[in-house]
Tab-separated table of C-alpha atoms in Angstrom:
chain	number	residue	atom	x	y	z
A	4	MET	CA	13.459	108.475	103.916
A	5	ASN	CA	10.884	110.365	105.928
A	6	ILE	CA	11.050	113.529	108.013
A	7	ASN	CA	12.072	111.639	111.174
A	8	ASP	CA	15.216	110.361	109.460
A	9	ILE	CA	16.135	113.871	108.311
A	10	ILE	CA	15.646	115.271	111.818
A	11	GLU	CA	17.716	112.436	113.286
A	12	ILE	CA	20.593	113.134	110.863
A	13	PHE	CA	20.398	116.849	111.666
A	14	ILE	CA	20.557	116.238	115.431
A	15	LEU	CA	23.386	113.722	115.043
A	16	ALA	CA	25.412	116.164	112.952
A	17	ALA	CA	24.804	118.937	115.495
A	18	ALA	CA	25.854	116.629	118.343
A	19	ILE	CA	29.135	115.924	116.528
A	20	PHE	CA	30.051	119.283	115.009
A	21	ILE	CA	29.038	121.729	117.761
A	22	PRO	CA	31.377	120.229	120.414
A	23	LEU	CA	34.089	119.776	117.788
A	24	GLY	CA	33.825	123.454	116.860
A	25	MET	CA	33.961	124.488	120.493
A	26	MET	CA	37.117	122.434	121.045
A	27	LEU	CA	38.814	123.859	117.942
A	28	ARG	CA	37.880	127.419	118.823
A	29	ARG	CA	40.960	127.923	121.006
A	30	ARG	CA	43.407	126.104	118.739
A	31	LEU	CA	42.295	127.524	115.399
A	32	PRO	CA	43.544	131.136	115.795
A	33	ALA	CA	47.124	129.972	116.412
A	34	TRP	CA	46.911	127.627	113.418
A	35	LYS	CA	45.498	130.384	111.213
A	36	ARG	CA	48.227	132.794	112.326
A	37	ASP	CA	50.985	130.248	111.603
A	38	PHE	CA	49.465	129.363	108.218
A	39	ALA	CA	49.165	133.025	107.235
A	40	ALA	CA	52.723	133.782	108.327
A	41	ARG	CA	54.105	130.873	106.330
A	42	TYR	CA	52.079	130.934	103.122
A	43	LEU	CA	50.392	134.318	102.863
A	44	SER	CA	53.289	136.603	103.734
A	45	PRO	CA	53.867	139.433	101.273
A	46	ARG	CA	57.510	138.574	100.615
A	47	TYR	CA	56.918	138.143	96.888
A	48	LEU	CA	54.801	141.248	96.464
A	49	THR	CA	56.036	144.688	95.532
A	50	PRO	CA	54.120	147.800	96.450
A	51	ILE	CA	52.269	149.549	93.663
A	52	THR	CA	53.496	153.097	93.407
A	53	ALA	CA	53.423	155.697	90.660
A	54	LYS	CA	57.104	154.993	90.069
A	55	ASN	CA	56.400	151.295	89.375
A	56	LEU	CA	53.565	151.923	86.921
A	57	LYS	CA	54.424	151.725	83.252
A	58	ALA	CA	53.499	154.488	80.836
A	59	PRO	CA	50.325	153.875	78.842
A	60	LEU	CA	50.654	152.600	75.289
A	61	SER	CA	50.006	154.856	72.337
A	62	SER	CA	47.719	153.933	69.464
A	63	ASN	CA	50.533	152.115	67.617
A	64	GLY	CA	51.126	149.806	70.585
A	65	LYS	CA	54.409	151.335	71.711
A	66	SER	CA	55.195	153.184	74.903
A	67	ASN	CA	55.006	156.972	74.853
A	68	THR	CA	58.246	157.311	76.791
A	69	PRO	CA	61.504	157.783	74.891
A	70	SER	CA	63.966	154.888	75.174
């Protein structure tokens, strides 16, 4: 395989993927938005607040808060 073959593969790949990327440019944002709404929504997450944080453990491995 010489340099001409490498250049030919590079040009062929550019001729395929540049127009493909330009065609997908308009459709991809809607797909990304739908994917994010379906699979990346924060419905299973809870906000981290000071109220939700647990008390630090003491040296004996038990919580410092009375129970």
